[in-house]
């Protein structure tokens, strides 16, 4: 059977954010990086769904693991676990990447480039005005992120300075020169969204996304950027052979839709438990540990433990990953979507979120039991026991024939049970 590559490129910035979430969990505190939880979820989901996950070096086309430095710990732990690979471009791919990077630079250096960057800065305030009273303002999150980067990344030994060994943390190449110039031109607005003195570092982070996107295209791999970069650079298109292909993203959204359907069916009564269910599911970026395990080991050992748990879970999720890889045609995608819908329907019934209709035979049996109970003195009313046994039996059984369906079903049921403990 034909298979497709669903390899994906994740950047070091995303791994840094995800690590901040992990370390905060171990320490019993809150992450300093405002994008920490989101990046952790996205990294875990990539490791589960995608055939291969790679990370680019900001300067090198063919890096070794040691070229990334000793930090972030999560990057090194995932490489040791065989879950993450440095992006290695062949000589022909390097030539292609250089051509694509040159084209990206021409775009950045044009009037359109600085206009796009100015619009990105402006949009932070527009989004905040539209979301007033909702989540934390984007401008504040950008400032918090840049302060976190300055304190915990740029100033940390074996971290950013090992990858980009310059005084200001910005590359000594054409992308870095553009970032420095853009920071001067946008100095006023940048003071509102970046920590003091961090404007050019923020500009370089955004510009670097264009570099990574070019390398991903050269390596025929999709680029899943850090959320900070997402609006500026058109990323996570799942680009393939020059054409946008959203199949894998659609499938991931279909799996996420299981949780959404359960939430809609349950209503307000079970909303708290359903939030816990999502937290319990590694499939959706939920926890890979129990709370009692936190705070007992060093940061290094904790990250290694979680990396091992991700590797174990990736192995368990092989059937689902292979089902995604087999989606070569539109018909394959429709068939997989139908099978995921089947899991969703059975979960709604077995978890008691949707009424289960009895078959005619079951109805006849229940009616017979009820009529006997009404007519014969001393005969126990067992219809309730019948319903209970029927529901219990179906809760753990799944009629789907596909291994990935059984995997999805089991994961949601087990997480539902843990959420109710």
mmCIF file of N, CA and C in Angstrom, residues 279-410:
data_model
loop_
_atom_site.group_PDB
_atom_site.id
_atom_site.type_symbol
_atom_site.label_atom_id
_atom_site.label_comp_id
_atom_site.label_asym_id
_atom_site.label_seq_id
_atom_site.Cartn_x
_atom_site.Cartn_y
_atom_site.Cartn_z
ATOM 1 N N UNK A 279 -6.734 17.119 29.115
ATOM 2 C CA UNK A 279 -5.459 17.225 29.807
ATOM 3 C C UNK A 279 -4.810 15.855 29.984
ATOM 4 N N UNK A 280 -5.626 14.818 30.118
ATOM 5 C CA UNK A 280 -5.102 13.471 30.366
ATOM 6 C C UNK A 280 -4.621 12.771 29.096
ATOM 7 N N UNK A 281 -4.953 13.305 27.928
ATOM 8 C CA UNK A 281 -4.665 12.600 26.677
ATOM 9 C C UNK A 281 -3.343 13.052 26.060
ATOM 10 N N UNK A 282 -2.300 12.258 26.116
ATOM 11 C CA UNK A 282 -1.066 12.611 25.406
ATOM 12 C C UNK A 282 -1.315 12.858 23.918
ATOM 13 N N UNK A 283 -2.299 12.182 23.352
ATOM 14 C CA UNK A 283 -2.650 12.341 21.948
ATOM 15 C C UNK A 283 -2.927 13.791 21.596
ATOM 16 N N UNK A 284 -3.523 14.532 22.527
ATOM 17 C CA UNK A 284 -3.857 15.933 22.301
ATOM 18 C C UNK A 284 -2.918 16.863 23.062
ATOM 19 N N UNK A 285 -1.743 16.369 23.418
ATOM 20 C CA UNK A 285 -0.784 17.190 24.146
ATOM 21 C C UNK A 285 -1.014 17.211 25.634
ATOM 22 N N UNK A 286 -1.751 16.220 26.145
ATOM 23 C CA UNK A 286 -2.007 16.138 27.575
ATOM 24 C C UNK A 286 -0.832 15.545 28.324
ATOM 25 N N UNK A 287 -1.033 15.297 29.589
ATOM 26 C CA UNK A 287 0.103 14.907 30.428
ATOM 27 C C UNK A 287 0.579 13.493 30.143
ATOM 28 N N UNK A 288 1.864 13.327 30.298
ATOM 29 C CA UNK A 288 2.517 12.030 30.139
ATOM 30 C C UNK A 288 3.055 11.555 31.472
ATOM 31 N N UNK A 289 2.525 12.117 32.550
ATOM 32 C CA UNK A 289 2.973 11.782 33.892
ATOM 33 C C UNK A 289 1.803 11.986 34.849
ATOM 34 N N UNK A 290 1.952 11.495 36.056
ATOM 35 C CA UNK A 290 0.961 11.754 37.096
ATOM 36 C C UNK A 290 1.542 12.818 38.016
ATOM 37 N N UNK A 291 0.698 13.616 38.653
ATOM 38 C CA UNK A 291 1.201 14.716 39.486
ATOM 39 C C UNK A 291 2.180 14.269 40.569
ATOM 40 N N UNK A 292 2.009 13.036 41.067
ATOM 41 C CA UNK A 292 2.864 12.566 42.146
ATOM 42 C C UNK A 292 4.321 12.391 41.705
ATOM 43 N N UNK A 293 4.573 12.360 40.386
ATOM 44 C CA UNK A 293 5.935 12.166 39.893
ATOM 45 C C UNK A 293 6.725 13.465 39.829
ATOM 46 N N UNK A 294 6.040 14.594 39.903
ATOM 47 C CA UNK A 294 6.723 15.872 39.741
ATOM 48 C C UNK A 294 7.479 16.260 41.008
ATOM 49 N N UNK A 295 8.514 17.080 40.834
ATOM 50 C CA UNK A 295 9.253 17.623 41.960
ATOM 51 C C UNK A 295 10.202 16.661 42.638
ATOM 52 N N UNK A 296 10.437 15.509 42.046
ATOM 53 C CA UNK A 296 11.281 14.497 42.689
ATOM 54 C C UNK A 296 12.633 14.307 42.012
ATOM 55 N N UNK A 297 12.871 14.987 40.921
ATOM 56 C CA UNK A 297 14.129 14.774 40.197
ATOM 57 C C UNK A 297 14.613 16.086 39.606
ATOM 58 N N UNK A 298 15.840 16.059 39.133
ATOM 59 C CA UNK A 298 16.440 17.252 38.537
ATOM 60 C C UNK A 298 15.753 17.566 37.210
ATOM 61 N N UNK A 299 15.994 18.785 36.702
ATOM 62 C CA UNK A 299 15.429 19.167 35.403
ATOM 63 C C UNK A 299 15.883 18.218 34.301
ATOM 64 N N UNK A 300 17.168 17.861 34.315
ATOM 65 C CA UNK A 300 17.707 16.977 33.275
ATOM 66 C C UNK A 300 17.006 15.625 33.311
ATOM 67 N N UNK A 301 16.906 15.019 34.491
ATOM 68 C CA UNK A 301 16.271 13.703 34.605
ATOM 69 C C UNK A 301 14.788 13.776 34.273
ATOM 70 N N UNK A 302 14.146 14.886 34.645
ATOM 71 C CA UNK A 302 12.708 15.037 34.369
ATOM 72 C C UNK A 302 12.447 15.097 32.863
ATOM 73 N N UNK A 303 13.247 15.882 32.161
ATOM 74 C CA UNK A 303 13.071 15.997 30.709
ATOM 75 C C UNK A 303 13.361 14.659 30.035
ATOM 76 N N UNK A 304 14.371 13.950 30.503
ATOM 77 C CA UNK A 304 14.677 12.622 29.947
ATOM 78 C C UNK A 304 13.506 11.668 30.158
ATOM 79 N N UNK A 305 12.893 11.711 31.346
ATOM 80 C CA UNK A 305 11.744 10.854 31.643
ATOM 81 C C UNK A 305 10.601 11.135 30.679
ATOM 82 N N UNK A 306 10.295 12.416 30.484
ATOM 83 C CA UNK A 306 9.184 12.771 29.601
ATOM 84 C C UNK A 306 9.500 12.376 28.157
ATOM 85 N N UNK A 307 10.748 12.558 27.718
ATOM 86 C CA UNK A 307 11.125 12.144 26.364
ATOM 87 C C UNK A 307 10.926 10.645 26.189
ATOM 88 N N UNK A 308 11.288 9.869 27.192
ATOM 89 C CA UNK A 308 11.066 8.414 27.125
ATOM 90 C C UNK A 308 9.586 8.084 27.064
ATOM 91 N N UNK A 309 8.769 8.816 27.815
ATOM 92 C CA UNK A 309 7.315 8.585 27.790
ATOM 93 C C UNK A 309 6.747 8.919 26.404
ATOM 94 N N UNK A 310 7.238 9.987 25.806
ATOM 95 C CA UNK A 310 6.772 10.342 24.453
ATOM 96 C C UNK A 310 7.142 9.245 23.474
ATOM 97 N N UNK A 311 8.357 8.704 23.608
ATOM 98 C CA UNK A 311 8.778 7.619 22.709
ATOM 99 C C UNK A 311 7.871 6.401 22.885
ATOM 100 N N UNK A 312 7.561 6.053 24.115
ATOM 101 C CA UNK A 312 6.668 4.919 24.370
ATOM 102 C C UNK A 312 5.288 5.173 23.768
ATOM 103 N N UNK A 313 4.793 6.392 23.934
ATOM 104 C CA UNK A 313 3.459 6.694 23.421
ATOM 105 C C UNK A 313 3.454 6.726 21.892
ATOM 106 N N UNK A 314 4.523 7.220 21.297
ATOM 107 C CA UNK A 314 4.614 7.213 19.837
ATOM 108 C C UNK A 314 4.543 5.779 19.312
ATOM 109 N N UNK A 315 5.187 4.853 20.028
ATOM 110 C CA UNK A 315 5.125 3.447 19.629
ATOM 111 C C UNK A 315 3.687 2.931 19.722
ATOM 112 N N UNK A 316 2.998 3.270 20.791
ATOM 113 C CA UNK A 316 1.607 2.832 20.947
ATOM 114 C C UNK A 316 0.708 3.409 19.859
ATOM 115 N N UNK A 317 1.051 4.614 19.390
ATOM 116 C CA UNK A 317 0.202 5.301 18.407
ATOM 117 C C UNK A 317 0.582 4.959 16.969
ATOM 118 N N UNK A 318 1.389 3.927 16.764
ATOM 119 C CA UNK A 318 1.877 3.605 15.421
ATOM 120 C C UNK A 318 0.744 3.366 14.433
ATOM 121 N N UNK A 319 -0.315 2.699 14.860
ATOM 122 C CA UNK A 319 -1.419 2.400 13.937
ATOM 123 C C UNK A 319 -2.060 3.683 13.416
ATOM 124 N N UNK A 320 -2.226 4.662 14.300
ATOM 125 C CA UNK A 320 -2.810 5.935 13.875
ATOM 126 C C UNK A 320 -1.868 6.664 12.918
ATOM 127 N N UNK A 321 -0.587 6.678 13.239
ATOM 128 C CA UNK A 321 0.381 7.362 12.381
ATOM 129 C C UNK A 321 0.439 6.707 11.003
ATOM 130 N N UNK A 322 0.399 5.416 10.960
ATOM 131 C CA UNK A 322 0.436 4.716 9.679
ATOM 132 C C UNK A 322 -0.843 4.961 8.873
ATOM 133 N N UNK A 323 -1.966 5.098 9.573
ATOM 134 C CA UNK A 323 -3.218 5.413 8.872
ATOM 135 C C UNK A 323 -3.122 6.784 8.208
ATOM 136 N N UNK A 324 -2.487 7.731 8.887
ATOM 137 C CA UNK A 324 -2.294 9.063 8.305
ATOM 138 C C UNK A 324 -1.376 8.971 7.085
ATOM 139 N N UNK A 325 -0.323 8.195 7.189
ATOM 140 C CA UNK A 325 0.631 8.069 6.089
ATOM 141 C C UNK A 325 0.002 7.406 4.868
ATOM 142 N N UNK A 326 -1.019 6.579 5.086
ATOM 143 C CA UNK A 326 -1.664 5.888 3.961
ATOM 144 C C UNK A 326 -2.667 6.775 3.233
ATOM 145 N N UNK A 327 -2.883 7.978 3.726
ATOM 146 C CA UNK A 327 -3.802 8.901 3.052
ATOM 147 C C UNK A 327 -3.099 9.530 1.856
ATOM 148 N N UNK A 328 -3.186 8.873 0.716
ATOM 149 C CA UNK A 328 -2.521 9.356 -0.495
ATOM 150 C C UNK A 328 -3.510 10.080 -1.402
ATOM 151 N N UNK A 329 -4.724 9.590 -1.485
ATOM 152 C CA UNK A 329 -5.739 10.176 -2.369
ATOM 153 C C UNK A 329 -6.856 10.814 -1.544
ATOM 154 N N UNK A 330 -7.709 11.570 -2.228
ATOM 155 C CA UNK A 330 -8.865 12.165 -1.557
ATOM 156 C C UNK A 330 -9.778 11.086 -0.993
ATOM 157 N N UNK A 331 -9.893 9.970 -1.714
ATOM 158 C CA UNK A 331 -10.733 8.879 -1.233
ATOM 159 C C UNK A 331 -10.191 8.304 0.073
ATOM 160 N N UNK A 332 -8.862 8.203 0.169
ATOM 161 C CA UNK A 332 -8.248 7.722 1.412
ATOM 162 C C UNK A 332 -8.589 8.644 2.573
ATOM 163 N N UNK A 333 -8.523 9.939 2.322
ATOM 164 C CA UNK A 333 -8.814 10.898 3.386
ATOM 165 C C UNK A 333 -10.268 10.802 3.822
ATOM 166 N N UNK A 334 -11.177 10.676 2.856
ATOM 167 C CA UNK A 334 -12.594 10.550 3.197
ATOM 168 C C UNK A 334 -12.861 9.279 3.986
ATOM 169 N N UNK A 335 -12.180 8.209 3.609
ATOM 170 C CA UNK A 335 -12.363 6.945 4.323
ATOM 171 C C UNK A 335 -11.863 7.063 5.766
ATOM 172 N N UNK A 336 -10.713 7.715 5.943
ATOM 173 C CA UNK A 336 -10.176 7.883 7.289
ATOM 174 C C UNK A 336 -11.084 8.789 8.118
ATOM 175 N N UNK A 337 -11.578 9.857 7.506
ATOM 176 C CA UNK A 337 -12.498 10.751 8.214
ATOM 177 C C UNK A 337 -13.756 9.998 8.646
ATOM 178 N N UNK A 338 -14.238 9.112 7.801
ATOM 179 C CA UNK A 338 -15.413 8.307 8.154
ATOM 180 C C UNK A 338 -15.123 7.399 9.336
ATOM 181 N N UNK A 339 -13.929 6.791 9.333
ATOM 182 C CA UNK A 339 -13.567 5.899 10.433
ATOM 183 C C UNK A 339 -13.405 6.664 11.745
ATOM 184 N N UNK A 340 -12.856 7.870 11.673
ATOM 185 C CA UNK A 340 -12.736 8.692 12.880
ATOM 186 C C UNK A 340 -14.123 9.083 13.376
ATOM 187 N N UNK A 341 -15.030 9.365 12.455
ATOM 188 C CA UNK A 341 -16.408 9.684 12.836
ATOM 189 C C UNK A 341 -17.061 8.495 13.541
ATOM 190 N N UNK A 342 -16.712 7.281 13.105
ATOM 191 C CA UNK A 342 -17.243 6.093 13.768
ATOM 192 C C UNK A 342 -16.776 6.001 15.215
ATOM 193 N N UNK A 343 -15.525 6.329 15.467
ATOM 194 C CA UNK A 343 -15.022 6.356 16.841
ATOM 195 C C UNK A 343 -15.798 7.377 17.651
ATOM 196 N N UNK A 344 -16.022 8.540 17.074
ATOM 197 C CA UNK A 344 -16.729 9.618 17.765
ATOM 198 C C UNK A 344 -18.149 9.178 18.155
ATOM 199 N N UNK A 345 -18.850 8.533 17.227
ATOM 200 C CA UNK A 345 -20.224 8.089 17.520
ATOM 201 C C UNK A 345 -20.257 7.083 18.654
ATOM 202 N N UNK A 346 -19.347 6.128 18.612
ATOM 203 C CA UNK A 346 -19.362 5.112 19.663
ATOM 204 C C UNK A 346 -18.974 5.695 21.015
ATOM 205 N N UNK A 347 -18.045 6.645 21.021
ATOM 206 C CA UNK A 347 -17.683 7.276 22.285
ATOM 207 C C UNK A 347 -18.863 8.029 22.880
ATOM 208 N N UNK A 348 -19.603 8.735 22.060
ATOM 209 C CA UNK A 348 -20.768 9.471 22.549
ATOM 210 C C UNK A 348 -21.768 8.526 23.207
ATOM 211 N N UNK A 349 -21.925 7.356 22.629
ATOM 212 C CA UNK A 349 -22.870 6.391 23.183
ATOM 213 C C UNK A 349 -22.318 5.719 24.435
ATOM 214 N N UNK A 350 -21.081 5.247 24.361
ATOM 215 C CA UNK A 350 -20.538 4.456 25.466
ATOM 216 C C UNK A 350 -20.255 5.294 26.713
ATOM 217 N N UNK A 351 -19.947 6.567 26.515
ATOM 218 C CA UNK A 351 -19.690 7.432 27.668
ATOM 219 C C UNK A 351 -20.967 8.035 28.220
ATOM 220 N N UNK A 352 -22.099 7.632 27.658
ATOM 221 C CA UNK A 352 -23.376 8.110 28.168
ATOM 222 C C UNK A 352 -23.719 9.530 27.766
ATOM 223 N N UNK A 353 -23.062 10.043 26.721
ATOM 224 C CA UNK A 353 -23.321 11.413 26.279
ATOM 225 C C UNK A 353 -24.370 11.469 25.182
ATOM 226 N N UNK A 354 -24.712 10.319 24.641
ATOM 227 C CA UNK A 354 -25.788 10.241 23.659
ATOM 228 C C UNK A 354 -26.598 8.983 23.948
ATOM 229 N N UNK A 355 -27.892 9.100 23.861
ATOM 230 C CA UNK A 355 -28.770 7.971 24.169
ATOM 231 C C UNK A 355 -28.544 6.831 23.181
ATOM 232 N N UNK A 356 -28.398 5.624 23.703
ATOM 233 C CA UNK A 356 -28.173 4.444 22.867
ATOM 234 C C UNK A 356 -29.515 3.802 22.536
ATOM 235 N N UNK A 357 -29.809 3.698 21.263
ATOM 236 C CA UNK A 357 -31.049 3.049 20.851
ATOM 237 C C UNK A 357 -30.867 1.535 20.876
ATOM 238 N N UNK A 358 -31.841 0.853 21.486
ATOM 239 C CA UNK A 358 -31.768 -0.605 21.547
ATOM 240 C C UNK A 358 -32.247 -1.218 20.237
ATOM 241 N N UNK A 359 -31.689 -2.371 19.928
ATOM 242 C CA UNK A 359 -32.146 -3.113 18.761
ATOM 243 C C UNK A 359 -33.516 -3.730 19.070
ATOM 244 N N UNK A 360 -34.298 -4.120 18.049
ATOM 245 C CA UNK A 360 -35.601 -4.759 18.286
ATOM 246 C C UNK A 360 -35.511 -5.991 19.188
ATOM 247 N N UNK A 361 -34.461 -6.784 19.016
ATOM 248 C CA UNK A 361 -34.313 -7.978 19.850
ATOM 249 C C UNK A 361 -34.106 -7.593 21.308
ATOM 250 N N UNK A 362 -33.240 -6.576 21.550
ATOM 251 C CA UNK A 362 -33.002 -6.125 22.924
ATOM 252 C C UNK A 362 -34.276 -5.551 23.525
ATOM 253 N N UNK A 363 -35.023 -4.789 22.741
ATOM 254 C CA UNK A 363 -36.277 -4.218 23.241
ATOM 255 C C UNK A 363 -37.256 -5.316 23.634
ATOM 256 N N UNK A 364 -37.357 -6.368 22.820
ATOM 257 C CA UNK A 364 -38.267 -7.480 23.116
ATOM 258 C C UNK A 364 -37.848 -8.190 24.406
ATOM 259 N N UNK A 365 -36.533 -8.386 24.582
ATOM 260 C CA UNK A 365 -36.064 -9.048 25.796
ATOM 261 C C UNK A 365 -36.367 -8.218 27.044
ATOM 262 N N UNK A 366 -36.099 -6.910 26.959
ATOM 263 C CA UNK A 366 -36.351 -6.050 28.111
ATOM 264 C C UNK A 366 -37.838 -5.998 28.425
ATOM 265 N N UNK A 367 -38.666 -5.885 27.395
ATOM 266 C CA UNK A 367 -40.110 -5.853 27.616
ATOM 267 C C UNK A 367 -40.590 -7.149 28.257
ATOM 268 N N UNK A 368 -40.020 -8.280 27.841
ATOM 269 C CA UNK A 368 -40.410 -9.565 28.421
ATOM 270 C C UNK A 368 -40.066 -9.623 29.901
ATOM 271 N N UNK A 369 -38.869 -9.160 30.243
ATOM 272 C CA UNK A 369 -38.462 -9.146 31.649
ATOM 273 C C UNK A 369 -39.381 -8.255 32.458
ATOM 274 N N UNK A 370 -39.699 -7.061 31.905
ATOM 275 C CA UNK A 370 -40.565 -6.126 32.615
ATOM 276 C C UNK A 370 -41.952 -6.708 32.827
ATOM 277 N N UNK A 371 -42.515 -7.403 31.824
ATOM 278 C CA UNK A 371 -43.869 -7.942 31.967
ATOM 279 C C UNK A 371 -43.900 -9.054 33.008
ATOM 280 N N UNK A 372 -42.854 -9.858 33.064
ATOM 281 C CA UNK A 372 -42.790 -10.905 34.091
ATOM 282 C C UNK A 372 -42.736 -10.284 35.474
ATOM 283 N N UNK A 373 -41.951 -9.237 35.599
ATOM 284 C CA UNK A 373 -41.812 -8.577 36.896
ATOM 285 C C UNK A 373 -43.131 -7.982 37.351
ATOM 286 N N UNK A 374 -43.922 -7.506 36.423
ATOM 287 C CA UNK A 374 -45.207 -6.894 36.795
ATOM 288 C C UNK A 374 -46.229 -7.949 37.190
ATOM 289 N N UNK A 375 -46.146 -9.130 36.586
ATOM 290 C CA UNK A 375 -47.198 -10.128 36.789
ATOM 291 C C UNK A 375 -46.907 -11.081 37.942
ATOM 292 N N UNK A 376 -45.645 -11.372 38.174
ATOM 293 C CA UNK A 376 -45.330 -12.414 39.151
ATOM 294 C C UNK A 376 -44.840 -11.801 40.448
ATOM 295 N N UNK A 377 -45.556 -12.118 41.540
ATOM 296 C CA UNK A 377 -45.153 -11.624 42.851
ATOM 297 C C UNK A 377 -43.850 -12.288 43.276
ATOM 298 N N UNK A 378 -42.911 -11.457 43.791
ATOM 299 C CA UNK A 378 -41.652 -12.001 44.281
ATOM 300 C C UNK A 378 -40.566 -12.106 43.241
ATOM 301 N N UNK A 379 -40.892 -11.807 41.980
ATOM 302 C CA UNK A 379 -39.855 -11.839 40.946
ATOM 303 C C UNK A 379 -39.136 -10.488 40.933
ATOM 304 N N UNK A 380 -37.831 -10.462 41.109
ATOM 305 C CA UNK A 380 -37.118 -9.182 41.176
ATOM 306 C C UNK A 380 -37.192 -8.432 39.850
ATOM 307 N N UNK A 381 -37.253 -7.123 39.950
ATOM 308 C CA UNK A 381 -37.244 -6.290 38.750
ATOM 309 C C UNK A 381 -35.794 -6.187 38.272
ATOM 310 N N UNK A 382 -35.490 -6.763 37.143
ATOM 311 C CA UNK A 382 -34.106 -6.835 36.681
ATOM 312 C C UNK A 382 -33.845 -5.960 35.457
ATOM 313 N N UNK A 383 -34.821 -5.201 35.023
ATOM 314 C CA UNK A 383 -34.610 -4.396 33.823
ATOM 315 C C UNK A 383 -33.461 -3.409 34.022
ATOM 316 N N UNK A 384 -33.328 -2.832 35.218
ATOM 317 C CA UNK A 384 -32.221 -1.916 35.492
ATOM 318 C C UNK A 384 -30.887 -2.611 35.386
ATOM 319 N N UNK A 385 -30.842 -3.865 35.892
ATOM 320 C CA UNK A 385 -29.608 -4.624 35.782
ATOM 321 C C UNK A 385 -29.261 -4.903 34.327
ATOM 322 N N UNK A 386 -30.299 -5.134 33.537
ATOM 323 C CA UNK A 386 -30.074 -5.395 32.112
ATOM 324 C C UNK A 386 -29.415 -4.185 31.448
ATOM 325 N N UNK A 387 -30.006 -3.025 31.700
ATOM 326 C CA UNK A 387 -29.445 -1.800 31.115
ATOM 327 C C UNK A 387 -28.019 -1.560 31.611
ATOM 328 N N UNK A 388 -27.787 -1.767 32.909
ATOM 329 C CA UNK A 388 -26.456 -1.534 33.457
ATOM 330 C C UNK A 388 -25.419 -2.454 32.835
ATOM 331 N N UNK A 389 -25.778 -3.740 32.717
ATOM 332 C CA UNK A 389 -24.850 -4.701 32.129
ATOM 333 C C UNK A 389 -24.582 -4.382 30.671
ATOM 334 N N UNK A 390 -25.621 -3.947 29.986
ATOM 335 C CA UNK A 390 -25.464 -3.637 28.568
ATOM 336 C C UNK A 390 -24.528 -2.436 28.382
ATOM 337 N N UNK A 391 -24.744 -1.408 29.202
ATOM 338 C CA UNK A 391 -23.892 -0.219 29.105
ATOM 339 C C UNK A 391 -22.453 -0.543 29.484
ATOM 340 N N UNK A 392 -22.272 -1.359 30.536
ATOM 341 C CA UNK A 392 -20.931 -1.712 30.983
ATOM 342 C C UNK A 392 -20.189 -2.503 29.918
ATOM 343 N N UNK A 393 -20.903 -3.447 29.317
ATOM 344 C CA UNK A 393 -20.273 -4.275 28.300
ATOM 345 C C UNK A 393 -19.844 -3.464 27.097
ATOM 346 N N UNK A 394 -20.674 -2.499 26.707
ATOM 347 C CA UNK A 394 -20.362 -1.710 25.522
ATOM 348 C C UNK A 394 -19.317 -0.635 25.802
ATOM 349 N N UNK A 395 -19.141 -0.276 27.068
ATOM 350 C CA UNK A 395 -18.193 0.787 27.379
ATOM 351 C C UNK A 395 -16.777 0.391 26.984
ATOM 352 N N UNK A 396 -16.464 -0.870 27.110
ATOM 353 C CA UNK A 396 -15.100 -1.315 26.862
ATOM 354 C C UNK A 396 -14.932 -1.993 25.502
ATOM 355 N N UNK A 397 -16.005 -2.173 24.784
ATOM 356 C CA UNK A 397 -15.909 -2.830 23.490
ATOM 357 C C UNK A 397 -16.006 -1.827 22.365
ATOM 358 N N UNK A 398 -15.320 -2.118 21.258
ATOM 359 C CA UNK A 398 -15.407 -1.245 20.089
ATOM 360 C C UNK A 398 -15.546 -2.120 18.866
ATOM 361 N N UNK A 399 -16.516 -1.783 18.027
ATOM 362 C CA UNK A 399 -16.819 -2.655 16.902
ATOM 363 C C UNK A 399 -16.016 -2.324 15.649
ATOM 364 N N UNK A 400 -15.232 -1.235 15.677
ATOM 365 C CA UNK A 400 -14.454 -0.867 14.506
ATOM 366 C C UNK A 400 -13.382 -1.891 14.179
ATOM 367 N N UNK A 401 -13.099 -2.042 12.890
ATOM 368 C CA UNK A 401 -12.155 -3.065 12.461
ATOM 369 C C UNK A 401 -10.727 -2.548 12.358
ATOM 370 N N UNK A 402 -10.561 -1.224 12.318
ATOM 371 C CA UNK A 402 -9.228 -0.668 12.093
ATOM 372 C C UNK A 402 -8.451 -0.550 13.413
ATOM 373 N N UNK A 403 -7.195 -0.969 13.430
ATOM 374 C CA UNK A 403 -6.410 -0.850 14.674
ATOM 375 C C UNK A 403 -6.341 0.582 15.206
ATOM 376 N N UNK A 404 -6.238 1.579 14.302
ATOM 377 C CA UNK A 404 -6.126 2.954 14.795
ATOM 378 C C UNK A 404 -7.434 3.397 15.442
ATOM 379 N N UNK A 405 -8.581 2.831 14.996
ATOM 380 C CA UNK A 405 -9.851 3.158 15.642
ATOM 381 C C UNK A 405 -9.865 2.644 17.074
ATOM 382 N N UNK A 406 -9.398 1.421 17.248
ATOM 383 C CA UNK A 406 -9.366 0.858 18.595
ATOM 384 C C UNK A 406 -8.422 1.659 19.487
ATOM 385 N N UNK A 407 -7.290 2.107 18.921
ATOM 386 C CA UNK A 407 -6.360 2.929 19.689
ATOM 387 C C UNK A 407 -7.028 4.230 20.146
ATOM 388 N N UNK A 408 -7.657 4.945 19.224
ATOM 389 C CA UNK A 408 -8.325 6.202 19.574
ATOM 390 C C UNK A 408 -9.400 5.968 20.622
ATOM 391 N N UNK A 409 -10.179 4.925 20.425
ATOM 392 C CA UNK A 409 -11.287 4.632 21.338
ATOM 393 C C UNK A 409 -10.759 4.375 22.752
ATOM 394 N N UNK A 410 -9.759 3.512 22.838
ATOM 395 C CA UNK A 410 -9.194 3.184 24.156
ATOM 396 C C UNK A 410 -8.624 4.419 24.840
#
